[in-house]
Short mmCIF file of C-alpha atoms in Angstrom, two decimals:
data_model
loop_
_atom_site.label_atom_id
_atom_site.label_comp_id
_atom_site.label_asym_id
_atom_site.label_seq_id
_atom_site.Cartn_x
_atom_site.Cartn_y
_atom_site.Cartn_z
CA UNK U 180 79.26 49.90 75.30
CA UNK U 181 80.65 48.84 78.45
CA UNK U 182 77.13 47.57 79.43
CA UNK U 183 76.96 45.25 82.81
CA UNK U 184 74.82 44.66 85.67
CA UNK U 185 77.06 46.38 87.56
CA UNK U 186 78.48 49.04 85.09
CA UNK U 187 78.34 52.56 87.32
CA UNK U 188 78.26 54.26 83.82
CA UNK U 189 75.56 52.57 81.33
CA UNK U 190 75.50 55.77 79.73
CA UNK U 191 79.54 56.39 79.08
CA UNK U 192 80.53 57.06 75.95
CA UNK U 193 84.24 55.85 75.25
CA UNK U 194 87.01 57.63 73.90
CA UNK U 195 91.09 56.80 73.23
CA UNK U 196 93.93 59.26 73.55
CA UNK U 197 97.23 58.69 72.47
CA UNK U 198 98.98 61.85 74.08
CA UNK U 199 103.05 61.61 72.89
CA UNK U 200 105.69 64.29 73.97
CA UNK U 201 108.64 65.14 76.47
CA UNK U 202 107.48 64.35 79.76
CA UNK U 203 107.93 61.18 82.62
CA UNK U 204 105.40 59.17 81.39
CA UNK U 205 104.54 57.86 85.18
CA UNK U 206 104.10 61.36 86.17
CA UNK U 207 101.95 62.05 83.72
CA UNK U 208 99.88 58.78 83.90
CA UNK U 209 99.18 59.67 87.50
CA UNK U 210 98.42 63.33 86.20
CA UNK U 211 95.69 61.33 83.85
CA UNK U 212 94.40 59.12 86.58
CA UNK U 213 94.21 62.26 88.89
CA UNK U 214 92.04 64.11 86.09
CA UNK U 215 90.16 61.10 85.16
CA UNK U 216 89.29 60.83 89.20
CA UNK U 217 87.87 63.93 89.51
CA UNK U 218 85.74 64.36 86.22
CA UNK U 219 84.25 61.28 87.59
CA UNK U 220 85.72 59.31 84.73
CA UNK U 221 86.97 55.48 83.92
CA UNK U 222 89.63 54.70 82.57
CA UNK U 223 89.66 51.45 81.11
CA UNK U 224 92.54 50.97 79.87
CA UNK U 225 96.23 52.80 80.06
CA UNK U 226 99.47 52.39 78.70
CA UNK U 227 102.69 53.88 78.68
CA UNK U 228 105.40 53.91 76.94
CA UNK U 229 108.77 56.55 76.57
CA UNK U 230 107.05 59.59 75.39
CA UNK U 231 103.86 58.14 75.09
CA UNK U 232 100.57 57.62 76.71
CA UNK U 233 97.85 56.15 76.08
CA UNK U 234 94.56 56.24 77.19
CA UNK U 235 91.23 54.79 77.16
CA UNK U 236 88.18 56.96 79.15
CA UNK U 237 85.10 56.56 79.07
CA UNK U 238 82.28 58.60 80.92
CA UNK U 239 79.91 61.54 80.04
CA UNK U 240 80.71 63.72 76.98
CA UNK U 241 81.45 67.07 78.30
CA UNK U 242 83.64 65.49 80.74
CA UNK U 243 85.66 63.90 78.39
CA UNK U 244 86.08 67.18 76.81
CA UNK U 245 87.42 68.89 80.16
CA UNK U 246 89.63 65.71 80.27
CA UNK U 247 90.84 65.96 76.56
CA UNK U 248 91.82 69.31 77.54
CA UNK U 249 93.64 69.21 80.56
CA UNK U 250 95.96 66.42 79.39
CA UNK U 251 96.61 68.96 75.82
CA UNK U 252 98.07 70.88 78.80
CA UNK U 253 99.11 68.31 80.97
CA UNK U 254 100.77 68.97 84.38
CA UNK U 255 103.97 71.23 85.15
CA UNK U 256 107.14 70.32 83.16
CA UNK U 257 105.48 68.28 80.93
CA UNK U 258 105.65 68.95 76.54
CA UNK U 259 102.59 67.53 74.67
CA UNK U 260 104.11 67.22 71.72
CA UNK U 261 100.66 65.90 69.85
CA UNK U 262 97.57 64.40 70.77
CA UNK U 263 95.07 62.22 69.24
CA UNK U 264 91.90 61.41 70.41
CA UNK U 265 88.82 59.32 68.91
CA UNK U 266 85.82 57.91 69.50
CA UNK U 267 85.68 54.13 70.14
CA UNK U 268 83.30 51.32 69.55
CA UNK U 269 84.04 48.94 72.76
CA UNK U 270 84.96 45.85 70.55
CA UNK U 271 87.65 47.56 68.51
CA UNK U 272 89.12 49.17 71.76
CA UNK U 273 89.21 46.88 74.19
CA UNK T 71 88.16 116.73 75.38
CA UNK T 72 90.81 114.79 74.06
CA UNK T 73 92.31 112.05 76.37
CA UNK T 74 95.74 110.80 75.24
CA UNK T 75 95.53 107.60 76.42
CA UNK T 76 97.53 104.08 76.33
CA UNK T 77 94.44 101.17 77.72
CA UNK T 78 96.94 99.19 79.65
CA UNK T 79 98.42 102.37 81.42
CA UNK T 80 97.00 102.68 85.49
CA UNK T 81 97.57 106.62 85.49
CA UNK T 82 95.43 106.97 82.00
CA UNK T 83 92.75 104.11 83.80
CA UNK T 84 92.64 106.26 86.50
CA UNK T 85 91.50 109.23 84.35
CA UNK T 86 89.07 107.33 82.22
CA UNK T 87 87.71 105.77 85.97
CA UNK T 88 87.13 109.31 87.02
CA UNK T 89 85.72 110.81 83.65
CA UNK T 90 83.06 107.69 83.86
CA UNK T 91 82.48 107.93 87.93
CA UNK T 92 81.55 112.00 86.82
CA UNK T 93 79.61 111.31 84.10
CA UNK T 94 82.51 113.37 81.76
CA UNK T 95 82.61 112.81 78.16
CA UNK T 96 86.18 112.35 76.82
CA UNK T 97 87.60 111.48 73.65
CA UNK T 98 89.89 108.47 73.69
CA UNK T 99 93.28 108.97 71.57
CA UNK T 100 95.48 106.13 71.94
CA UNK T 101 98.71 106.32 71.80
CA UNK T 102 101.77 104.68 73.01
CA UNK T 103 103.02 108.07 74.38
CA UNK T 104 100.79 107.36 77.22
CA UNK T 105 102.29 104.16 78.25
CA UNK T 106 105.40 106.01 79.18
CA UNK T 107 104.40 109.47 80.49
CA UNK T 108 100.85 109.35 81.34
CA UNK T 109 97.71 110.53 80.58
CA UNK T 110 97.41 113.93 78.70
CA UNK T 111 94.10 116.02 78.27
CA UNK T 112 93.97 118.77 75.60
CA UNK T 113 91.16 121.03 74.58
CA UNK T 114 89.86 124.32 74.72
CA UNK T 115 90.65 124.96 78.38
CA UNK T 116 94.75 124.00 77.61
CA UNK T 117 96.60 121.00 78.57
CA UNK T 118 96.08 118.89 81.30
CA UNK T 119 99.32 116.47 82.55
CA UNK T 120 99.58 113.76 85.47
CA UNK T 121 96.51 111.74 86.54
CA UNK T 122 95.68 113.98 89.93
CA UNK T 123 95.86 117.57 87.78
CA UNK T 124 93.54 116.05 85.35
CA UNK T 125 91.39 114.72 87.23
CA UNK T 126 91.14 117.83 89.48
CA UNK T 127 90.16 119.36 86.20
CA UNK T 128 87.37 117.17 85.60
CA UNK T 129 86.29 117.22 89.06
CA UNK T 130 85.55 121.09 89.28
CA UNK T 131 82.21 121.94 89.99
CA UNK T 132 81.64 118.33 91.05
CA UNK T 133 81.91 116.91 94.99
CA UNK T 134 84.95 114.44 93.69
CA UNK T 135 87.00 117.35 94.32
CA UNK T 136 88.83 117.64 97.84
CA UNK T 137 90.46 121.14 99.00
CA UNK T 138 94.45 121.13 97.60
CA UNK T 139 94.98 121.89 101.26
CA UNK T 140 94.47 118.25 102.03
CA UNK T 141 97.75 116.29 101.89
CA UNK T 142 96.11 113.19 100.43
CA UNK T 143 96.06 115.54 96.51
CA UNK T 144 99.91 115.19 96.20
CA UNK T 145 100.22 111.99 98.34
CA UNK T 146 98.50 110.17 96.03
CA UNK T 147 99.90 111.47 92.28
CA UNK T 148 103.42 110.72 93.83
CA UNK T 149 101.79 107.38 95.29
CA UNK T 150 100.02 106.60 91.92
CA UNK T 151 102.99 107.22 89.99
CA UNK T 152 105.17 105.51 91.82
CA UNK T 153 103.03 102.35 91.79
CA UNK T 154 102.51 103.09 87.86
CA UNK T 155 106.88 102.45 88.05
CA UNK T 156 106.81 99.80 89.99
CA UNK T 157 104.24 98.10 87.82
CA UNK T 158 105.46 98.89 84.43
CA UNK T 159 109.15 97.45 85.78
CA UNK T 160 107.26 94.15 86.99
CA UNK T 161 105.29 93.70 83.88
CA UNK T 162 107.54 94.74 80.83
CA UNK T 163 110.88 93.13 83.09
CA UNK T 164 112.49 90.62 80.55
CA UNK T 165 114.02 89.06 83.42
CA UNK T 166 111.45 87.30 86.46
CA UNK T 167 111.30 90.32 89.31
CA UNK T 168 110.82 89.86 92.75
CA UNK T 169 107.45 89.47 94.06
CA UNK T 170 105.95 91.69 96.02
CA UNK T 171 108.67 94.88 96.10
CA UNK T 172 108.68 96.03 100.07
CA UNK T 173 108.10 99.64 98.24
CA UNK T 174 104.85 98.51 96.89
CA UNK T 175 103.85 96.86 100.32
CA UNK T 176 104.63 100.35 102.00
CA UNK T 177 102.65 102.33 99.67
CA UNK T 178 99.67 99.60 100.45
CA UNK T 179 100.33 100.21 104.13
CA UNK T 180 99.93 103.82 103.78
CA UNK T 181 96.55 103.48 102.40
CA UNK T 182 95.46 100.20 105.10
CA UNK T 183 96.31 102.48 107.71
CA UNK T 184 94.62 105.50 106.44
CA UNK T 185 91.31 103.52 105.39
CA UNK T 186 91.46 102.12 108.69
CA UNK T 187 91.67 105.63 110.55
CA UNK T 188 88.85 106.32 108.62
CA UNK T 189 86.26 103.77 109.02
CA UNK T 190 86.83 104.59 112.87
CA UNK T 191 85.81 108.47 112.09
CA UNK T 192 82.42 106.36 110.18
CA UNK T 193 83.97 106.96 106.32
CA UNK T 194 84.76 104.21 103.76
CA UNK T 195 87.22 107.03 101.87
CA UNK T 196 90.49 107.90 101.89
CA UNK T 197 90.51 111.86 101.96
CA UNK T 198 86.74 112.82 103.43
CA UNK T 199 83.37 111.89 104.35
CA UNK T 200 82.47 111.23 100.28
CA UNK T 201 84.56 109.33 97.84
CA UNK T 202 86.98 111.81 96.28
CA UNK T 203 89.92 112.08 93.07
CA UNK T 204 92.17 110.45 95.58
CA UNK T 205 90.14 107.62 96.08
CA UNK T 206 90.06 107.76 91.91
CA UNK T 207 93.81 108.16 92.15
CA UNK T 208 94.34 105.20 94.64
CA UNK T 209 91.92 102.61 93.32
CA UNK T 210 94.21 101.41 90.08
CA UNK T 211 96.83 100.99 93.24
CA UNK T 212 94.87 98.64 95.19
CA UNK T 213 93.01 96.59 92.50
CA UNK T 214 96.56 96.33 90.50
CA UNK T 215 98.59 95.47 93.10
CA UNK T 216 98.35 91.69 92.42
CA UNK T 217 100.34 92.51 89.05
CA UNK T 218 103.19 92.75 91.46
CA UNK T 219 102.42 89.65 93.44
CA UNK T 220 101.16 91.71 96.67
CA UNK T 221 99.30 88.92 98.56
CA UNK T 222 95.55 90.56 99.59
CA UNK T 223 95.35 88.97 102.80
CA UNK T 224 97.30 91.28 104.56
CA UNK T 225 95.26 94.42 103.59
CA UNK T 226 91.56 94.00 104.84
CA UNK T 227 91.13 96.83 105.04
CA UNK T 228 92.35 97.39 101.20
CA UNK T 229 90.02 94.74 100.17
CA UNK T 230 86.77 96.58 101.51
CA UNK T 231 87.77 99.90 100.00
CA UNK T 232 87.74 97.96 96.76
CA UNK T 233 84.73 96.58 97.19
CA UNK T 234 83.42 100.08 97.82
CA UNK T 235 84.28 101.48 95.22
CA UNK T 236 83.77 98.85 92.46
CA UNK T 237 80.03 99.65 93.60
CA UNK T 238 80.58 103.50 92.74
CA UNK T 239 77.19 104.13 89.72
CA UNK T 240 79.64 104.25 86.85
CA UNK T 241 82.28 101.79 88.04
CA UNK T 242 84.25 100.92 84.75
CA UNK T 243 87.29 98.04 84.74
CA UNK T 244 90.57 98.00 82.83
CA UNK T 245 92.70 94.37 81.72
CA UNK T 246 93.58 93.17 85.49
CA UNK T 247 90.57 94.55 87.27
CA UNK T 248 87.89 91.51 86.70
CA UNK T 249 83.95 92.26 86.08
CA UNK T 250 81.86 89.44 87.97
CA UNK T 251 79.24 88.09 86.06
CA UNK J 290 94.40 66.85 119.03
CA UNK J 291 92.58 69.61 116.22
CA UNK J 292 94.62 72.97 116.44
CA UNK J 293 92.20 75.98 115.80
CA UNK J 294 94.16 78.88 114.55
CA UNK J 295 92.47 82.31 114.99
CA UNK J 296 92.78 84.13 111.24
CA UNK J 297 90.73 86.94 110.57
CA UNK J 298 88.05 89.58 112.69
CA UNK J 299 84.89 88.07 111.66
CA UNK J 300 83.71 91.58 110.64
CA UNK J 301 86.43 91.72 107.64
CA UNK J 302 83.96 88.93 105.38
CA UNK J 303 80.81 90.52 105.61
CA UNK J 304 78.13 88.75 103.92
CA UNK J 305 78.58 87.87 100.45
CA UNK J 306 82.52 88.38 100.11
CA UNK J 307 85.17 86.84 99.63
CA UNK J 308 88.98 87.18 101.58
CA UNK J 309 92.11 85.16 101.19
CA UNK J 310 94.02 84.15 104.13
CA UNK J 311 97.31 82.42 104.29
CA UNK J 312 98.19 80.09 107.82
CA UNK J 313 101.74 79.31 107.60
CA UNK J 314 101.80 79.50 104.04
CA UNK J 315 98.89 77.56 102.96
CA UNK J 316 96.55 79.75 101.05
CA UNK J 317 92.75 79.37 102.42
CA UNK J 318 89.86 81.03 100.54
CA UNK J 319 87.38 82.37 103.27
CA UNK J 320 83.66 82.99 101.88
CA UNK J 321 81.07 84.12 103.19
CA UNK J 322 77.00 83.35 101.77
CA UNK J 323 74.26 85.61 101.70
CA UNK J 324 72.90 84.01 104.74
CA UNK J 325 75.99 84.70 106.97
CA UNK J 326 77.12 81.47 106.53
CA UNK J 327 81.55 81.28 106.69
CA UNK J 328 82.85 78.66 104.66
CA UNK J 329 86.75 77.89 104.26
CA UNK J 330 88.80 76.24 101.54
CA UNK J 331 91.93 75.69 100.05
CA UNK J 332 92.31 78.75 97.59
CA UNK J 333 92.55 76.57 94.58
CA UNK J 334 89.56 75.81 91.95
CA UNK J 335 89.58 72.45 91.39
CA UNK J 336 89.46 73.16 87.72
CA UNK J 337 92.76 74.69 86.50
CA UNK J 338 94.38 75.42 89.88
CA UNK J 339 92.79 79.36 89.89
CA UNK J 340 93.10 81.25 93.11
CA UNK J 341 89.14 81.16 94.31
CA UNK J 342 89.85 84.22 96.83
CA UNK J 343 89.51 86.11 93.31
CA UNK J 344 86.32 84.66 92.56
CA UNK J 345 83.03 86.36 93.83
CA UNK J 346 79.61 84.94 95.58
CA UNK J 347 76.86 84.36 94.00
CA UNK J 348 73.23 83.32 94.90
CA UNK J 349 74.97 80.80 98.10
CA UNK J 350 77.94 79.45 95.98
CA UNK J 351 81.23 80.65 95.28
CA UNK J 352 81.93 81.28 91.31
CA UNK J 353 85.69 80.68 90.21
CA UNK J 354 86.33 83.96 88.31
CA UNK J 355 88.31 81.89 85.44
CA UNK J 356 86.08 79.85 84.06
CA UNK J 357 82.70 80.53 86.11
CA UNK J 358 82.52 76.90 88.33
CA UNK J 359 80.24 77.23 90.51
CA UNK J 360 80.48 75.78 94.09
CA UNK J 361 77.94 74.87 96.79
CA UNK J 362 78.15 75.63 100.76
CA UNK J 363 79.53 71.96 100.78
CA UNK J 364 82.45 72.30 98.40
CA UNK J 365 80.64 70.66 95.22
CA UNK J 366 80.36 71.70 92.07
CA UNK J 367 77.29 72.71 90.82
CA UNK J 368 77.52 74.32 87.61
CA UNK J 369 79.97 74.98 84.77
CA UNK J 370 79.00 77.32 82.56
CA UNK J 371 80.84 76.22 79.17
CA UNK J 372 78.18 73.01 79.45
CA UNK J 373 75.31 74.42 81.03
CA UNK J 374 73.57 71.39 80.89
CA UNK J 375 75.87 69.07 82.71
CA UNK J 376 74.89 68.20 86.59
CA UNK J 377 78.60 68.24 87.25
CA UNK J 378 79.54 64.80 89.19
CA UNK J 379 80.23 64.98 92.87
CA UNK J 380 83.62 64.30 92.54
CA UNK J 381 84.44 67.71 91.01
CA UNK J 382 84.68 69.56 94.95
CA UNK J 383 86.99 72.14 96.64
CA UNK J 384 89.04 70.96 99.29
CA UNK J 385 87.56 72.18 102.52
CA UNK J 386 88.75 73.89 105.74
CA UNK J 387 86.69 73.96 109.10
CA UNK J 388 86.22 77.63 110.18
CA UNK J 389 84.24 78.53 113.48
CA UNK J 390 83.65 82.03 115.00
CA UNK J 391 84.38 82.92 118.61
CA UNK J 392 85.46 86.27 120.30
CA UNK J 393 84.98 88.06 116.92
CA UNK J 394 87.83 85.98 115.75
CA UNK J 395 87.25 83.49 112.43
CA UNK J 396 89.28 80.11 113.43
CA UNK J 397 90.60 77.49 111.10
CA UNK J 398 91.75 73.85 111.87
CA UNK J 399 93.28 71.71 108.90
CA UNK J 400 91.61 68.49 110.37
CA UNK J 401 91.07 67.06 113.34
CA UNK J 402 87.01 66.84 114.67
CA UNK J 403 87.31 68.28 117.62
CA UNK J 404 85.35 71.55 118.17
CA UNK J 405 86.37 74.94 118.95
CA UNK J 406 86.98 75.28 122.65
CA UNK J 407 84.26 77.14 124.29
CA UNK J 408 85.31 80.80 124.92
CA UNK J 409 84.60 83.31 127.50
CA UNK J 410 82.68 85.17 124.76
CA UNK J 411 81.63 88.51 125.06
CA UNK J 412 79.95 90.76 122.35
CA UNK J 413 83.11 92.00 121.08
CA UNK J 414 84.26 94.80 118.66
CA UNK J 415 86.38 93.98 115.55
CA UNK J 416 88.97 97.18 116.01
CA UNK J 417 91.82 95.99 112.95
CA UNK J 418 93.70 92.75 111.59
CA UNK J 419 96.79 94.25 110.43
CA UNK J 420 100.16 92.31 109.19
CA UNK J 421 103.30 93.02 110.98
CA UNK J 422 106.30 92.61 109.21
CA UNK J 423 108.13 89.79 111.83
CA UNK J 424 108.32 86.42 112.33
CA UNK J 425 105.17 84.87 114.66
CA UNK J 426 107.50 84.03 117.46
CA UNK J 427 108.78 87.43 117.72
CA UNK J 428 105.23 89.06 117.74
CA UNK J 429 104.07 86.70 120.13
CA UNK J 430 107.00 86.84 122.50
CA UNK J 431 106.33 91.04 121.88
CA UNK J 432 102.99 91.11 123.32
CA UNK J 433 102.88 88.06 125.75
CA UNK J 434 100.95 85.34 124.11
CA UNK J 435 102.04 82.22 125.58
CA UNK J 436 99.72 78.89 125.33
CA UNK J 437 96.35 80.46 125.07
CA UNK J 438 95.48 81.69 121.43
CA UNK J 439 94.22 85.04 122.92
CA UNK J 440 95.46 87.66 124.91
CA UNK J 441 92.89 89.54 126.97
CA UNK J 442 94.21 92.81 128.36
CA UNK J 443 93.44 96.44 129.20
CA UNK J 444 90.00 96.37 127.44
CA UNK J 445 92.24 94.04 124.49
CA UNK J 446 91.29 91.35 122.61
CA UNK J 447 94.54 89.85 120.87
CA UNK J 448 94.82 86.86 118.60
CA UNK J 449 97.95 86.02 116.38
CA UNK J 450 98.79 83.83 113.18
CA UNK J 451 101.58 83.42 111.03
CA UNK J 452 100.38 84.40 107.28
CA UNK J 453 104.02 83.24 106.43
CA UNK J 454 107.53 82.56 107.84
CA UNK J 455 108.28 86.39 107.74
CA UNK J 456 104.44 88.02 108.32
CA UNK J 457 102.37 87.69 111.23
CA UNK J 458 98.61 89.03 111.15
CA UNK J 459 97.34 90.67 114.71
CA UNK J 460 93.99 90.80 115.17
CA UNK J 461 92.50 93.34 117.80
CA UNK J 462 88.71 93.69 119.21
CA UNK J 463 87.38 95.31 122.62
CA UNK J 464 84.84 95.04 124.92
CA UNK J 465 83.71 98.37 124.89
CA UNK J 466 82.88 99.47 121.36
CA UNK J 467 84.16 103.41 122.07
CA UNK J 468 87.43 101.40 122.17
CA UNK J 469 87.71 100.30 118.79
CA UNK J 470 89.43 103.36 117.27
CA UNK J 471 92.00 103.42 119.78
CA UNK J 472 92.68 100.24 119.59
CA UNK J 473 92.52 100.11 115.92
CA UNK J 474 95.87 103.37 116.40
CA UNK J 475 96.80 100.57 118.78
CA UNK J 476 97.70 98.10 116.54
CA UNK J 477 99.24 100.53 114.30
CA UNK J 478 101.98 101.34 117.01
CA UNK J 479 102.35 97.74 118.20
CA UNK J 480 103.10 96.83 114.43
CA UNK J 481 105.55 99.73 114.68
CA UNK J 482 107.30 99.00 118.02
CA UNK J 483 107.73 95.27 117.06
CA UNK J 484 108.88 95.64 113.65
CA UNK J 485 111.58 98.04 115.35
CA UNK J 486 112.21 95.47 117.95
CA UNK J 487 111.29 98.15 120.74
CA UNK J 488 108.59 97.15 123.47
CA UNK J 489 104.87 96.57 123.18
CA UNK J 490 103.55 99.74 124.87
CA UNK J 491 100.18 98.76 126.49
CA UNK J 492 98.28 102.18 127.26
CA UNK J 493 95.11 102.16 124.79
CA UNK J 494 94.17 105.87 125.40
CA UNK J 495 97.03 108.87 124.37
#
C-alpha cells in the first residue's frame, strides 16, 4: 500500500474522505489533523477547498472508523453537510 | 399497589427507589399525570400522595422508617419537591436557564452540612444511624443535581453519600443516574 | 518555579473513586486506584470531550462512562470497548496533572518538575473541604493566609483554592483526631462569617 523501508504503518489500510458543508475549512482541516494525531493516523494527503475537505488517511481499520466519525460530527460551529468516504488502492489515490 | 407513575419524574423515582430498596412490589401505571403532580399510590389501604407520605407508607413495619418527630420527614418532601421544580423548569425551559440556580446550591448545602454533622457522630445518613425514607427522599436530589449544572466538586461530602447509597442491595437507576459496567 | 495548589482532604477519594475538582476554573478529574494510588487529569476523555469525573474505576484504570475507554495509571488508553480487539495506539492519552499528598491535603501543579516542598507533616485528621461562596482573596485575607499555602492554628490545619472566580474551597484537618467534629462545625461558621463579611472567629470548642 504505502509499503517502504521506513513506512511506520506496513499494515495501514487507506481510505479518502471528501467531507463538504458550512464550516472554515482551515479550522476544520486542523480539527482533521488534530483527530488524525491522536488515532495515531496518517494523513497522506489533504485538500481544501470553500466548503470542502478532503482527505486521505490511512492507518488501522477501527481507527479509521473513530476518525470517519468524528469528522461526520466535526468540531463546534461546523455543518457537515455530506460525507463520502471509500476505500483506496494507493495508485488510484495518490 | 398501583403506582401512578411518569419514568422521567424524580418524586415518582424516588418512590420506585424506595419500593425496590424494601423489597415492595408495586404496579407501574404510567401516566403523564405524574410528570406534573407526583407520584400517586392507590389500593386497598386508600390513596397515597407526595413522595415522603408514600413512602412512609411503604416503609411501615420496615427500619426505613424514621419517627415523624424528626424534622428531616418534612424537610425533605418540601426539599424534594422543590428540587423536582427547579428541575422540571431547567429541563422542559424552551429558553437556555441559568446554570446552577443559588436555590438548588442551598438545598445541596443543607444536605453537605448535615451529612457532614453526621459522619462526625460515625453515620453515613442523613436522619439516623441506618439509611432511612429521607435518605430515599434526598438521593434523586443529589444524583440529579447535574441536570441543573450544579458542579460536584463543591459537595464531597454529597458525593460519598451517593456512593453510599448506590451500594444499598436493591439500588435501582432512573435516565440521569448512570449504572457502571 | 512549579506552584502546588492544595485541592482536596486526601480522605474525600478513598480508594477506587473518583472526584472532580476545579483550580481556577480548570476542571481536573482526581482518581484514585485500588492500590491507593492518586492520579490527576484534565476532566476531559480524550474521545468525545466527556467529563471523566463521571466515569468510575475499574480494575487500576479509569473507564469514561460514555463510551467505556479505558485508561491506565499513566494516562493511556488501553481498551475501547466498541473494538475489543484493538490495542489502542499510545497516542490516544488523557492529559495529565501532577498530584502529591502532604498534611492530609491532595496538591496539584499544572507543570513545572519541581517537587512538593517538604512539610512539617504530622498524622493529620481530614475534618471537611467545604466551598464558601467568596472570592479566594477575600477568604484568604478572612482567615490570615498570606504566602504559605497553609495556615496552622489552634489545633487547625487550613489550606485554600479558588474552584472559580466566585467559589473558594477550605479545607480543614487537626492534629488531634477528637478535633475533627469541631472543626468540621468550624468550617461551617467560618463559611458563614465570611460569606457575611463578618470576622473569622477562631475558638474551635463552643
Amino acid at each position: 500500500m504505502f509499503a517502504s523501508d521506513n513506512d511506520p504503518f506496513p499494515d495501514a489500510h487507506s481510505r479518502r474522505y471528501r467531507i463538504r458543508g458550512r464550516f472554515d475549512c482551515a479550522l476544520f482541516a486542523a480539527f482533521t489533523r488534530q483527530r488524525a494525531a491522536l488515532l495515531a493516523l496518517r494523513i497522506v494527503s489533504l485538500r481544501t477547498a470553500p466548503g470542502l475537505v478532503e482527505a486521505l488517511v490511512a492507518g488501522e481499520p477501527a481507527l479509521l472508523g473513530m476518525f470517519e466519525m468524528a469528522c461526520a460530527l466535526g468540531p463546534g460551529n461546523c455543518i457537515v453537510d455530506d460525507m463520502t468516504s471509500e476505500a483506496c488502492e494507493s495508485d488510484r489515490c495518490l | 399497589m398501583i403506582l401512578h407513575d411518569w419514568a422521567l419524574d424524580d418524586r415518582c423515582y424516588a418512590v420506585r427507589l424506595g419500593a425496590a430498596l424494601m423489597g415492595r412490589r408495586l404496579t407501574i401505571h404510567t401516566t403523564s399525570e405524574a410528570a406534573v403532580q407526583g407520584p400517586v399510590l392507590t389500593g386497598t389501604d386508600g390513596t397515597h400522595r407526595g413522595p415522603l407520605a408514600i413512602l412512609d407508607f411503604l416503609a411501615r413495619d420496615t427500619p426505613w422508617r424514621v419517627p415523624t418527630t424528626s424534622p428531616w420527614v418534612t424537610r425533605a418532601d418540601e426539599m424534594l419537591v422543590t428540587f423536582s421544580d427547579l428541575r422540571r423548569n431547567a429541563l422542559l425551559a424552551s429558553m437556555p436557564q441559568t446554570p446552577n440556580p443559588p436555590a438548588c446550591r442551598r438545598l445541596l448545602r443543607m444536605i453537605e452540612d448535615q451529612l457532614s454533622a453526621q459522619r462526625h457522630a460515625g453515620s453515613d445518613w442523613i436522619a439516623g444511624p441506618d439509611a432511612s425514607i429521607v435518605d430515599i427522599a434526598l438521593f434523586p436530589v443529589a444524583a440529579l443535581s447535574h441536570d441543573l449544572e450544579v458542579p460536584h466538586d463543591l459537595f464531597p461530602e454529597l458525593r460519598r453519600f451517593i456512593r453510599s447509597f448506590r451500594a444499598l442491595p436493591g439500588f435501582i437507576t432512573m435516565p440521569g443516574i448512570p449504572e457502571y459496567h | 518555579m512549579t506552584m502546588w495548589h492544595p485541592v482536596a482532604l486526601g480522605a474525600d477519594i478513598p480508594a477506587g473513586t473518583v472526584a472532580p475538582v476545579r483550580l481556577h476554573g480548570d476542571e481536573v478529574v482526581l482518581w484514585r486506584d485500588e492500590a491507593g494510588i492518586l492520579h490527576a487529569w484534565e476532566d476531559r476523555c480524550p474521545h468525545r470531550g466527556m467529563r471523566l469525573s463521571f466515569g468510575f474505576v475499574r480494575k487500576g484504570r479509569l473507564a469514561c462512562l460514555y463510551h467505556g475507554w479505558q485508561f491506565d495509571g499513566e494516562g493511556r488508553c488501553r481498551h475501547i470497548p466498541a473494538h475489543p480487539d484493538l490495542s489502542p495506539p499510545g497516542t490516544i492519552r488523557a492529559r495529565t496533572w501532577r498530584a502529591d499528598e502532604a498534611h492530609g491535603f491532595v496538591w496539584l501543579a499544572h507543570d513545572g518538575s519541581e517537587s512538593l516542598p517538604a512539610m512539617k507533616d504530622g498524622a493529620f485528621t481530614a475534618a471537611r473541604s467545604i466551598a464558601i461562596e467568596s472570592a479566594r482573596g477575600t477568604v484568604a485575607a478572612a482567615l490570615g493566609i498570606g504566602q504559605d499555602p497553609v495556615l496552622s492554628r489552634d489545633g487547625l490545619i487550613c489550606a485554600v483554592h479558588a474552584a472559580d472566580g466566585e467559589t473558594t474551597m477550605l479545607h480543614v484537618a487537626v492534629a488531634n483526631p477528637a478535633d475533627a467534629a469541631d472543626a468540621a462545625l468550624w468550617a461551617q461558621r467560618t463559611r458563614d462569617s465570611i460569606e457575611r463579611g463578618e470576622a473569622v472567629a477562631w475558638e474551635l470548642h463552643l
